Amino acid sequence: MLVTTKELFEQADKNNYAIPAANFFDLDSARTYVKTAERLKKPLILAFAQSHMNMMSLEEAALIGKFLAEKSTSPVALHLDHGQDEAIIKQAIDLGFTSVMIDASEDSFEENVRRSKAIADYAHPFGVVVEAEIGHVGAGDSLESEESDSIYTEFSEAVKFAEATGVDSLAVSIGTAHGHYTGTPKINFDVLQQLYEALAIPLVLHGGSSSGDENLEKCALNGIRKINIFTDFITAAMDKIREEQPENYFDLIHDANEAIAKTLEQYFNVFHTASHE
């Protein structure tokens, strides 16, 4: 069933767990995520990043996402991840995405507030949930998180930002980065605790891939309600293909999807994601 992230977050907060936001980039990845969630009776955030519009159009992503979500017996939210262009975000809302992210985290605080509030004001009359980012989750490929270009979320700024924008959830920077790590990042759980206690809206963690199961489990049990995963799915698929060395394209796709499904199942367990029943 197609739902909003607001509905999913209410249950997650009530029962203290996180929900994976799995980034899809084609029909196979989207279908594998949704089928896995349905098999395990888990809620899912099916995410499509603006940066993946070179893989499929926003219209195609909306059609695929809505079709799979509406057909599923599990609750599935269709989310636009890292929307940076207002026109693209508004188009996603018009196309039926139930959740959107405005990522103006590299702008000044004032500009981030202005842009995020504008999207919230546009989206809310349609019943669409809005996520924004304060601080900055940078690029991966770092030895340790402190060597990336991430900027920790400032407690006082986050409180002001949430009040000024009216957004529904907030992506915070507490030590993760997007992409691969060659080490395990050091998560600032003190900052997470401060943010969780001060903010009335759900917290989101970007850069979940290769952040370590122990780190992510602790985040899920201490206030993070949505954790974004992408790189780990692709890595698992490639590792499986290299291991199996399939002789034809159809076996290659099967192996890749099997690895992606197994990785999502692992993260449902790590995040303590409860059954929707």
PDB file of C-alpha atoms in Angstrom:
ATOM      1  CA  MET A   1       0.000   0.000   0.000  1.00  0.00           C
ATOM      2  CA  LEU A   2       1.221   3.481  -0.815  1.00  0.00           C
ATOM      3  CA  VAL A   3       1.620   5.592   2.335  1.00  0.00           C
ATOM      4  CA  THR A   4       3.474   8.680   3.539  1.00  0.00           C
ATOM      5  CA  THR A   5       6.621   8.602   5.631  1.00  0.00           C
ATOM      6  CA  LYS A   6       4.690  10.401   8.368  1.00  0.00           C
ATOM      7  CA  GLU A   7       2.606   7.286   8.972  1.00  0.00           C
ATOM      8  CA  LEU A   8       5.713   5.100   9.011  1.00  0.00           C
ATOM      9  CA  PHE A   9       7.591   7.424  11.378  1.00  0.00           C
ATOM     10  CA  GLU A  10       4.725   7.479  13.872  1.00  0.00           C
ATOM     11  CA  GLN A  11       4.948   3.701  14.237  1.00  0.00           C
ATOM     12  CA  ALA A  12       8.743   3.745  14.263  1.00  0.00           C
ATOM     13  CA  ASP A  13       8.845   6.342  17.031  1.00  0.00           C
ATOM     14  CA  LYS A  14       6.217   4.526  19.040  1.00  0.00           C
ATOM     15  CA  ASN A  15       8.133   1.244  18.872  1.00  0.00           C
ATOM     16  CA  ASN A  16      11.691   2.651  18.714  1.00  0.00           C
ATOM     17  CA  TYR A  17      13.137   1.482  15.412  1.00  0.00           C
ATOM     18  CA  ALA A  18      14.368   2.833  12.083  1.00  0.00           C
ATOM     19  CA  ILE A  19      13.146   2.183   8.559  1.00  0.00           C
ATOM     20  CA  PRO A  20      15.520   1.654   5.639  1.00  0.00           C
ATOM     21  CA  ALA A  21      15.246   4.111   2.762  1.00  0.00           C
ATOM     22  CA  ALA A  22      16.427   1.973  -0.138  1.00  0.00           C
ATOM     23  CA  ASN A  23      17.473   3.901  -3.237  1.00  0.00           C
ATOM     24  CA  PHE A  24      16.263   2.366  -6.498  1.00  0.00           C
ATOM     25  CA  PHE A  25      17.556   3.211  -9.949  1.00  0.00           C
ATOM     26  CA  ASP A  26      15.671   0.786 -12.203  1.00  0.00           C
ATOM     27  CA  LEU A  27      12.686  -1.568 -12.170  1.00  0.00           C
ATOM     28  CA  ASP A  28      14.684  -4.537 -10.873  1.00  0.00           C
ATOM     29  CA  SER A  29      16.076  -2.765  -7.820  1.00  0.00           C
ATOM     30  CA  ALA A  30      12.699  -1.246  -6.931  1.00  0.00           C
ATOM     31  CA  ARG A  31      10.876  -4.542  -7.343  1.00  0.00           C
ATOM     32  CA  THR A  32      13.481  -6.409  -5.285  1.00  0.00           C
ATOM     33  CA  TYR A  33      13.182  -3.930  -2.404  1.00  0.00           C
ATOM     34  CA  VAL A  34       9.382  -4.049  -2.359  1.00  0.00           C
ATOM     35  CA  LYS A  35       9.170  -7.841  -2.716  1.00  0.00           C
ATOM     36  CA  THR A  36      11.631  -8.267   0.154  1.00  0.00           C
ATOM     37  CA  ALA A  37       9.661  -5.912   2.384  1.00  0.00           C
ATOM     38  CA  GLU A  38       6.442  -7.718   1.518  1.00  0.00           C
ATOM     39  CA  ARG A  39       7.934 -11.151   2.180  1.00  0.00           C
ATOM     40  CA  LEU A  40       9.179 -10.006   5.583  1.00  0.00           C
ATOM     41  CA  LYS A  41       6.051  -7.944   6.318  1.00  0.00           C
ATOM     42  CA  LYS A  42       8.151  -4.817   6.913  1.00  0.00           C
ATOM     43  CA  PRO A  43       7.497  -1.146   6.105  1.00  0.00           C
ATOM     44  CA  LEU A  44       9.748   0.380   3.453  1.00  0.00           C
ATOM     45  CA  ILE A  45      10.786   3.778   2.155  1.00  0.00           C
ATOM     46  CA  LEU A  46      11.343   3.395  -1.583  1.00  0.00           C
ATOM     47  CA  ALA A  47      13.658   6.262  -2.477  1.00  0.00           C
ATOM     48  CA  PHE A  48      14.658   7.725  -5.822  1.00  0.00           C
ATOM     49  CA  ALA A  49      17.464  10.280  -5.902  1.00  0.00           C
ATOM     50  CA  GLN A  50      17.479  13.273  -8.205  1.00  0.00           C
ATOM     51  CA  SER A  51      21.061  12.304  -9.078  1.00  0.00           C
ATOM     52  CA  HIS A  52      19.772   9.043 -10.593  1.00  0.00           C
ATOM     53  CA  MET A  53      17.696  10.798 -13.216  1.00  0.00           C
ATOM     54  CA  ASN A  54      20.417   9.829 -15.675  1.00  0.00           C
ATOM     55  CA  MET A  55      19.283   6.226 -15.125  1.00  0.00           C
ATOM     56  CA  MET A  56      15.541   6.810 -15.491  1.00  0.00           C
ATOM     57  CA  SER A  57      13.271   9.806 -15.718  1.00  0.00           C
ATOM     58  CA  LEU A  58      11.310  11.143 -12.774  1.00  0.00           C
ATOM     59  CA  GLU A  59       8.104  10.143 -14.574  1.00  0.00           C
ATOM     60  CA  GLU A  60       9.328   6.555 -14.922  1.00  0.00           C
ATOM     61  CA  ALA A  61      10.391   6.458 -11.259  1.00  0.00           C
ATOM     62  CA  ALA A  62       6.979   7.736 -10.166  1.00  0.00           C
ATOM     63  CA  LEU A  63       5.103   5.167 -12.271  1.00  0.00           C
ATOM     64  CA  ILE A  64       7.256   2.276 -11.070  1.00  0.00           C
ATOM     65  CA  GLY A  65       7.238   3.380  -7.441  1.00  0.00           C
ATOM     66  CA  LYS A  66       3.501   3.990  -7.234  1.00  0.00           C
ATOM     67  CA  PHE A  67       2.647   0.753  -9.067  1.00  0.00           C
ATOM     68  CA  LEU A  68       4.809  -1.406  -6.805  1.00  0.00           C
ATOM     69  CA  ALA A  69       3.740   0.366  -3.609  1.00  0.00           C
ATOM     70  CA  GLU A  70       0.028   0.223  -4.378  1.00  0.00           C
ATOM     71  CA  LYS A  71       0.280  -3.459  -5.272  1.00  0.00           C
ATOM     72  CA  SER A  72       2.246  -4.379  -2.123  1.00  0.00           C
ATOM     73  CA  THR A  73       0.649  -5.650   1.069  1.00  0.00           C
ATOM     74  CA  SER A  74       3.390  -3.844   3.021  1.00  0.00           C
ATOM     75  CA  PRO A  75       3.229  -0.075   3.628  1.00  0.00           C
ATOM     76  CA  VAL A  76       5.600   1.646   1.196  1.00  0.00           C
ATOM     77  CA  ALA A  77       6.371   5.360   0.985  1.00  0.00           C
ATOM     78  CA  LEU A  78       7.678   6.781  -2.304  1.00  0.00           C
ATOM     79  CA  HIS A  79      10.373   9.333  -1.503  1.00  0.00           C
ATOM     80  CA  LEU A  80      12.408  11.770  -3.602  1.00  0.00           C
ATOM     81  CA  ASP A  81      15.920  11.708  -2.173  1.00  0.00           C
ATOM     82  CA  HIS A  82      18.312  14.691  -2.269  1.00  0.00           C
ATOM     83  CA  GLY A  83      16.113  16.966  -4.321  1.00  0.00           C
ATOM     84  CA  GLN A  84      18.206  20.039  -5.066  1.00  0.00           C
ATOM     85  CA  ASP A  85      16.132  21.762  -7.730  1.00  0.00           C
ATOM     86  CA  GLU A  86      12.786  23.202  -6.688  1.00  0.00           C
ATOM     87  CA  ALA A  87      11.278  22.435 -10.102  1.00  0.00           C
ATOM     88  CA  ILE A  88      12.208  18.745  -9.803  1.00  0.00           C
ATOM     89  CA  ILE A  89      10.833  18.528  -6.260  1.00  0.00           C
ATOM     90  CA  LYS A  90       7.544  20.137  -7.267  1.00  0.00           C
ATOM     91  CA  GLN A  91       7.318  17.812 -10.255  1.00  0.00           C
ATOM     92  CA  ALA A  92       7.811  14.808  -7.951  1.00  0.00           C
ATOM     93  CA  ILE A  93       4.956  16.049  -5.760  1.00  0.00           C
ATOM     94  CA  ASP A  94       2.742  16.525  -8.790  1.00  0.00           C
ATOM     95  CA  LEU A  95       3.628  13.008 -10.014  1.00  0.00           C
ATOM     96  CA  GLY A  96       2.518  11.380  -6.759  1.00  0.00           C
ATOM     97  CA  PHE A  97       5.611  10.989  -4.592  1.00  0.00           C
ATOM     98  CA  THR A  98       4.369  10.881  -0.997  1.00  0.00           C
ATOM     99  CA  SER A  99       7.583  12.278   0.481  1.00  0.00           C
ATOM    100  CA  VAL A 100      10.276  14.638  -0.816  1.00  0.00           C
ATOM    101  CA  MET A 101      13.632  15.878   0.398  1.00  0.00           C
ATOM    102  CA  ILE A 102      14.844  19.411  -0.192  1.00  0.00           C
ATOM    103  CA  ASP A 103      18.626  19.369   0.151  1.00  0.00           C
ATOM    104  CA  ALA A 104      19.870  22.931   0.533  1.00  0.00           C
ATOM    105  CA  SER A 105      22.419  21.940   3.166  1.00  0.00           C
ATOM    106  CA  GLU A 106      25.335  23.452   1.247  1.00  0.00           C
ATOM    107  CA  ASP A 107      23.627  26.852   1.189  1.00  0.00           C
ATOM    108  CA  SER A 108      23.807  29.380   3.998  1.00  0.00           C
ATOM    109  CA  PHE A 109      21.568  28.760   6.997  1.00  0.00           C
ATOM    110  CA  GLU A 110      19.225  31.568   5.914  1.00  0.00           C
ATOM    111  CA  GLU A 111      18.972  30.272   2.351  1.00  0.00           C
ATOM    112  CA  ASN A 112      18.443  26.709   3.564  1.00  0.00           C
ATOM    113  CA  VAL A 113      15.577  27.955   5.729  1.00  0.00           C
ATOM    114  CA  ARG A 114      14.043  29.944   2.889  1.00  0.00           C
ATOM    115  CA  ARG A 115      14.192  27.120   0.343  1.00  0.00           C
ATOM    116  CA  SER A 116      13.067  24.413   2.749  1.00  0.00           C
ATOM    117  CA  LYS A 117      10.103  26.461   3.988  1.00  0.00           C
ATOM    118  CA  ALA A 118       9.047  27.169   0.401  1.00  0.00           C
ATOM    119  CA  ILE A 119       8.956  23.447  -0.402  1.00  0.00           C
ATOM    120  CA  ALA A 120       7.097  22.644   2.833  1.00  0.00           C
ATOM    121  CA  ASP A 121       4.515  25.314   2.035  1.00  0.00           C
ATOM    122  CA  TYR A 122       4.056  23.866  -1.462  1.00  0.00           C
ATOM    123  CA  ALA A 123       3.968  20.195  -0.430  1.00  0.00           C
ATOM    124  CA  HIS A 124       1.758  20.224   2.659  1.00  0.00           C
ATOM    125  CA  PRO A 125      -1.525  21.114   0.905  1.00  0.00           C
ATOM    126  CA  PHE A 126      -0.996  17.948  -1.179  1.00  0.00           C
ATOM    127  CA  GLY A 127      -0.441  15.856   1.940  1.00  0.00           C
ATOM    128  CA  VAL A 128       3.206  15.286   0.988  1.00  0.00           C
ATOM    129  CA  VAL A 129       5.821  14.952   3.738  1.00  0.00           C
ATOM    130  CA  VAL A 130       8.985  17.071   3.549  1.00  0.00           C
ATOM    131  CA  GLU A 131      12.496  16.208   4.705  1.00  0.00           C
ATOM    132  CA  ALA A 132      15.303  18.763   4.859  1.00  0.00           C
ATOM    133  CA  GLU A 133      18.940  18.634   5.926  1.00  0.00           C
ATOM    134  CA  ILE A 134      20.811  20.746   8.442  1.00  0.00           C
ATOM    135  CA  GLY A 135      24.556  20.345   8.710  1.00  0.00           C
ATOM    136  CA  HIS A 136      26.053  18.521   5.749  1.00  0.00           C
ATOM    137  CA  VAL A 137      26.626  14.807   5.101  1.00  0.00           C
ATOM    138  CA  GLY A 138      29.556  14.857   2.712  1.00  0.00           C
ATOM    139  CA  ALA A 139      31.098  12.414   0.267  1.00  0.00           C
ATOM    140  CA  GLY A 140      32.533   9.087   1.356  1.00  0.00           C
ATOM    141  CA  ASP A 141      35.709   7.325   0.228  1.00  0.00           C
ATOM    142  CA  SER A 142      37.242   8.649   3.432  1.00  0.00           C
ATOM    143  CA  LEU A 143      39.499   6.818   5.861  1.00  0.00           C
ATOM    144  CA  GLU A 144      37.362   8.007   8.748  1.00  0.00           C
ATOM    145  CA  SER A 145      34.313  10.220   8.885  1.00  0.00           C
ATOM    146  CA  GLU A 146      36.166  13.162  10.375  1.00  0.00           C
ATOM    147  CA  GLU A 147      38.311  13.312   7.215  1.00  0.00           C
ATOM    148  CA  SER A 148      35.329  13.741   4.901  1.00  0.00           C
ATOM    149  CA  ASP A 149      33.753  17.084   4.069  1.00  0.00           C
ATOM    150  CA  SER A 150      30.834  16.453   6.424  1.00  0.00           C
ATOM    151  CA  ILE A 151      29.754  19.267   8.739  1.00  0.00           C
ATOM    152  CA  TYR A 152      28.180  18.286  12.069  1.00  0.00           C
ATOM    153  CA  THR A 153      24.662  19.520  12.746  1.00  0.00           C
ATOM    154  CA  GLU A 154      24.662  22.358  15.281  1.00  0.00           C
ATOM    155  CA  PHE A 155      22.113  21.749  18.019  1.00  0.00           C
ATOM    156  CA  SER A 156      20.898  25.361  18.264  1.00  0.00           C
ATOM    157  CA  GLU A 157      20.664  25.771  14.488  1.00  0.00           C
ATOM    158  CA  ALA A 158      18.641  22.567  14.144  1.00  0.00           C
ATOM    159  CA  VAL A 159      16.046  23.791  16.650  1.00  0.00           C
ATOM    160  CA  LYS A 160      15.732  27.166  14.915  1.00  0.00           C
ATOM    161  CA  PHE A 161      15.593  25.488  11.511  1.00  0.00           C
ATOM    162  CA  ALA A 162      12.778  23.097  12.433  1.00  0.00           C
ATOM    163  CA  GLU A 163      10.704  25.909  13.908  1.00  0.00           C
ATOM    164  CA  ALA A 164      11.283  28.267  10.982  1.00  0.00           C
ATOM    165  CA  THR A 165      10.647  25.843   8.124  1.00  0.00           C
ATOM    166  CA  GLY A 166       7.827  23.584   9.289  1.00  0.00           C
ATOM    167  CA  VAL A 167       9.469  20.546   7.666  1.00  0.00           C
ATOM    168  CA  ASP A 168       8.337  17.109   8.818  1.00  0.00           C
ATOM    169  CA  SER A 169      11.679  15.347   9.298  1.00  0.00           C
ATOM    170  CA  LEU A 170      15.290  16.394   9.502  1.00  0.00           C
ATOM    171  CA  ALA A 171      18.423  14.784   8.104  1.00  0.00           C
ATOM    172  CA  VAL A 172      21.263  15.387  10.533  1.00  0.00           C
ATOM    173  CA  SER A 173      25.027  15.052  10.231  1.00  0.00           C
ATOM    174  CA  ILE A 174      26.545  13.106  13.118  1.00  0.00           C
ATOM    175  CA  GLY A 175      29.572  11.482  11.498  1.00  0.00           C
ATOM    176  CA  THR A 176      28.498   9.484   8.450  1.00  0.00           C
ATOM    177  CA  ALA A 177      29.281  10.233   4.798  1.00  0.00           C
ATOM    178  CA  HIS A 178      27.868   9.100   1.474  1.00  0.00           C
ATOM    179  CA  GLY A 179      29.549   6.256  -0.392  1.00  0.00           C
ATOM    180  CA  HIS A 180      32.301   3.860   0.676  1.00  0.00           C
ATOM    181  CA  TYR A 181      34.518   3.998   3.721  1.00  0.00           C
ATOM    182  CA  THR A 182      37.881   2.335   4.110  1.00  0.00           C
ATOM    183  CA  GLY A 183      37.309   2.436   7.873  1.00  0.00           C
ATOM    184  CA  THR A 184      34.315   2.606  10.207  1.00  0.00           C
ATOM    185  CA  PRO A 185      33.001   6.116  10.891  1.00  0.00           C
ATOM    186  CA  LYS A 186      32.880   7.533  14.392  1.00  0.00           C
ATOM    187  CA  ILE A 187      29.304   8.526  15.183  1.00  0.00           C
ATOM    188  CA  ASN A 188      28.750  11.410  17.587  1.00  0.00           C
ATOM    189  CA  PHE A 189      26.016   9.911  19.752  1.00  0.00           C
ATOM    190  CA  ASP A 190      26.108  12.850  22.151  1.00  0.00           C
ATOM    191  CA  VAL A 191      24.959  15.148  19.333  1.00  0.00           C
ATOM    192  CA  LEU A 192      22.289  12.615  18.359  1.00  0.00           C
ATOM    193  CA  GLN A 193      20.939  12.513  21.912  1.00  0.00           C
ATOM    194  CA  GLN A 194      20.780  16.311  22.110  1.00  0.00           C
ATOM    195  CA  LEU A 195      18.947  16.535  18.791  1.00  0.00           C
ATOM    196  CA  TYR A 196      16.500  13.758  19.626  1.00  0.00           C
ATOM    197  CA  GLU A 197      15.586  15.300  22.965  1.00  0.00           C
ATOM    198  CA  ALA A 198      15.180  18.818  21.547  1.00  0.00           C
ATOM    199  CA  LEU A 199      13.359  18.197  18.259  1.00  0.00           C
ATOM    200  CA  ALA A 200       9.766  17.106  17.918  1.00  0.00           C
ATOM    201  CA  ILE A 201      10.210  15.825  14.351  1.00  0.00           C
ATOM    202  CA  PRO A 202      11.763  12.516  13.213  1.00  0.00           C
ATOM    203  CA  LEU A 203      15.506  12.388  12.569  1.00  0.00           C
ATOM    204  CA  VAL A 204      17.048  10.943   9.421  1.00  0.00           C
ATOM    205  CA  LEU A 205      20.533   9.533   8.838  1.00  0.00           C
ATOM    206  CA  HIS A 206      22.170   9.723   5.425  1.00  0.00           C
ATOM    207  CA  GLY A 207      25.283   7.789   4.470  1.00  0.00           C
ATOM    208  CA  GLY A 208      24.243   4.566   6.178  1.00  0.00           C
ATOM    209  CA  SER A 209      26.209   2.260   3.862  1.00  0.00           C
ATOM    210  CA  SER A 210      29.297   0.689   5.461  1.00  0.00           C
ATOM    211  CA  SER A 211      28.767   2.689   8.649  1.00  0.00           C
ATOM    212  CA  GLY A 212      28.881  -0.512  10.696  1.00  0.00           C
ATOM    213  CA  ASP A 213      25.979  -2.582  12.032  1.00  0.00           C
ATOM    214  CA  GLU A 214      26.743  -1.651  15.630  1.00  0.00           C
ATOM    215  CA  ASN A 215      26.705   2.061  14.821  1.00  0.00           C
ATOM    216  CA  LEU A 216      23.485   1.836  12.843  1.00  0.00           C
ATOM    217  CA  GLU A 217      21.706  -0.311  15.403  1.00  0.00           C
ATOM    218  CA  LYS A 218      22.596   2.212  18.096  1.00  0.00           C
ATOM    219  CA  CYS A 219      21.325   5.051  15.891  1.00  0.00           C
ATOM    220  CA  ALA A 220      18.027   3.219  15.311  1.00  0.00           C
ATOM    221  CA  LEU A 221      17.561   2.638  19.027  1.00  0.00           C
ATOM    222  CA  ASN A 222      18.440   6.230  19.930  1.00  0.00           C
ATOM    223  CA  GLY A 223      16.168   8.367  17.821  1.00  0.00           C
ATOM    224  CA  ILE A 224      17.007   7.913  14.131  1.00  0.00           C
ATOM    225  CA  ARG A 225      13.839   6.874  12.298  1.00  0.00           C
ATOM    226  CA  LYS A 226      15.034   6.655   8.665  1.00  0.00           C
ATOM    227  CA  ILE A 227      18.428   5.428   7.456  1.00  0.00           C
ATOM    228  CA  ASN A 228      19.424   5.822   3.816  1.00  0.00           C
ATOM    229  CA  ILE A 229      21.170   2.906   2.114  1.00  0.00           C
ATOM    230  CA  PHE A 230      22.407   2.690  -1.465  1.00  0.00           C
ATOM    231  CA  THR A 231      26.105   1.871  -1.882  1.00  0.00           C
ATOM    232  CA  ASP A 232      25.890  -1.337   0.154  1.00  0.00           C
ATOM    233  CA  PHE A 233      23.252  -2.734  -2.204  1.00  0.00           C
ATOM    234  CA  ILE A 234      25.437  -2.132  -5.248  1.00  0.00           C
ATOM    235  CA  THR A 235      28.522  -3.489  -3.496  1.00  0.00           C
ATOM    236  CA  ALA A 236      26.685  -6.651  -2.441  1.00  0.00           C
ATOM    237  CA  ALA A 237      25.399  -7.180  -5.990  1.00  0.00           C
ATOM    238  CA  MET A 238      28.862  -6.811  -7.500  1.00  0.00           C
ATOM    239  CA  ASP A 239      30.439  -9.099  -4.892  1.00  0.00           C
ATOM    240  CA  LYS A 240      27.838 -11.779  -5.657  1.00  0.00           C
ATOM    241  CA  ILE A 241      28.409 -11.473  -9.408  1.00  0.00           C
ATOM    242  CA  ARG A 242      32.179 -11.824  -8.985  1.00  0.00           C
ATOM    243  CA  GLU A 243      31.660 -14.840  -6.726  1.00  0.00           C
ATOM    244  CA  GLU A 244      29.188 -16.653  -8.978  1.00  0.00           C
ATOM    245  CA  GLN A 245      30.629 -15.538 -12.334  1.00  0.00           C
ATOM    246  CA  PRO A 246      27.314 -15.980 -14.156  1.00  0.00           C
ATOM    247  CA  GLU A 247      27.533 -17.137 -17.759  1.00  0.00           C
ATOM    248  CA  ASN A 248      24.561 -15.166 -19.054  1.00  0.00           C
ATOM    249  CA  TYR A 249      22.750 -11.889 -18.432  1.00  0.00           C
ATOM    250  CA  PHE A 250      19.685 -13.468 -16.828  1.00  0.00           C
ATOM    251  CA  ASP A 251      21.758 -15.297 -14.215  1.00  0.00           C
ATOM    252  CA  LEU A 252      23.676 -12.064 -13.577  1.00  0.00           C
ATOM    253  CA  ILE A 253      20.452 -10.195 -12.830  1.00  0.00           C
ATOM    254  CA  HIS A 254      19.224 -13.027 -10.619  1.00  0.00           C
ATOM    255  CA  ASP A 255      22.445 -13.046  -8.608  1.00  0.00           C
ATOM    256  CA  ALA A 256      22.451  -9.270  -8.224  1.00  0.00           C
ATOM    257  CA  ASN A 257      18.849  -9.156  -7.050  1.00  0.00           C
ATOM    258  CA  GLU A 258      19.433 -12.012  -4.610  1.00  0.00           C
ATOM    259  CA  ALA A 259      22.321 -10.114  -3.027  1.00  0.00           C
ATOM    260  CA  ILE A 260      20.310  -6.895  -2.842  1.00  0.00           C
ATOM    261  CA  ALA A 261      17.423  -8.704  -1.140  1.00  0.00           C
ATOM    262  CA  LYS A 262      19.748 -10.326   1.389  1.00  0.00           C
ATOM    263  CA  THR A 263      21.325  -6.946   2.194  1.00  0.00           C
ATOM    264  CA  LEU A 264      17.938  -5.310   2.762  1.00  0.00           C
ATOM    265  CA  GLU A 265      16.880  -8.175   5.030  1.00  0.00           C
ATOM    266  CA  GLN A 266      20.081  -7.671   7.029  1.00  0.00           C
ATOM    267  CA  TYR A 267      19.334  -3.980   7.519  1.00  0.00           C
ATOM    268  CA  PHE A 268      15.740  -4.634   8.572  1.00  0.00           C
ATOM    269  CA  ASN A 269      17.249  -6.739  11.363  1.00  0.00           C
ATOM    270  CA  VAL A 270      19.960  -4.208  12.251  1.00  0.00           C
ATOM    271  CA  PHE A 271      17.419  -1.367  12.413  1.00  0.00           C
ATOM    272  CA  HIS A 272      14.955  -3.477  14.486  1.00  0.00           C
ATOM    273  CA  THR A 273      12.278  -2.614  11.926  1.00  0.00           C
ATOM    274  CA  ALA A 274       9.039  -4.053  13.268  1.00  0.00           C
ATOM    275  CA  SER A 275       6.452  -5.943  11.256  1.00  0.00           C
ATOM    276  CA  HIS A 276       3.543  -3.801  10.072  1.00  0.00           C
ATOM    277  CA  GLU A 277       1.070  -6.392  11.310  1.00  0.00           C
TER     278      GLU A 277
END
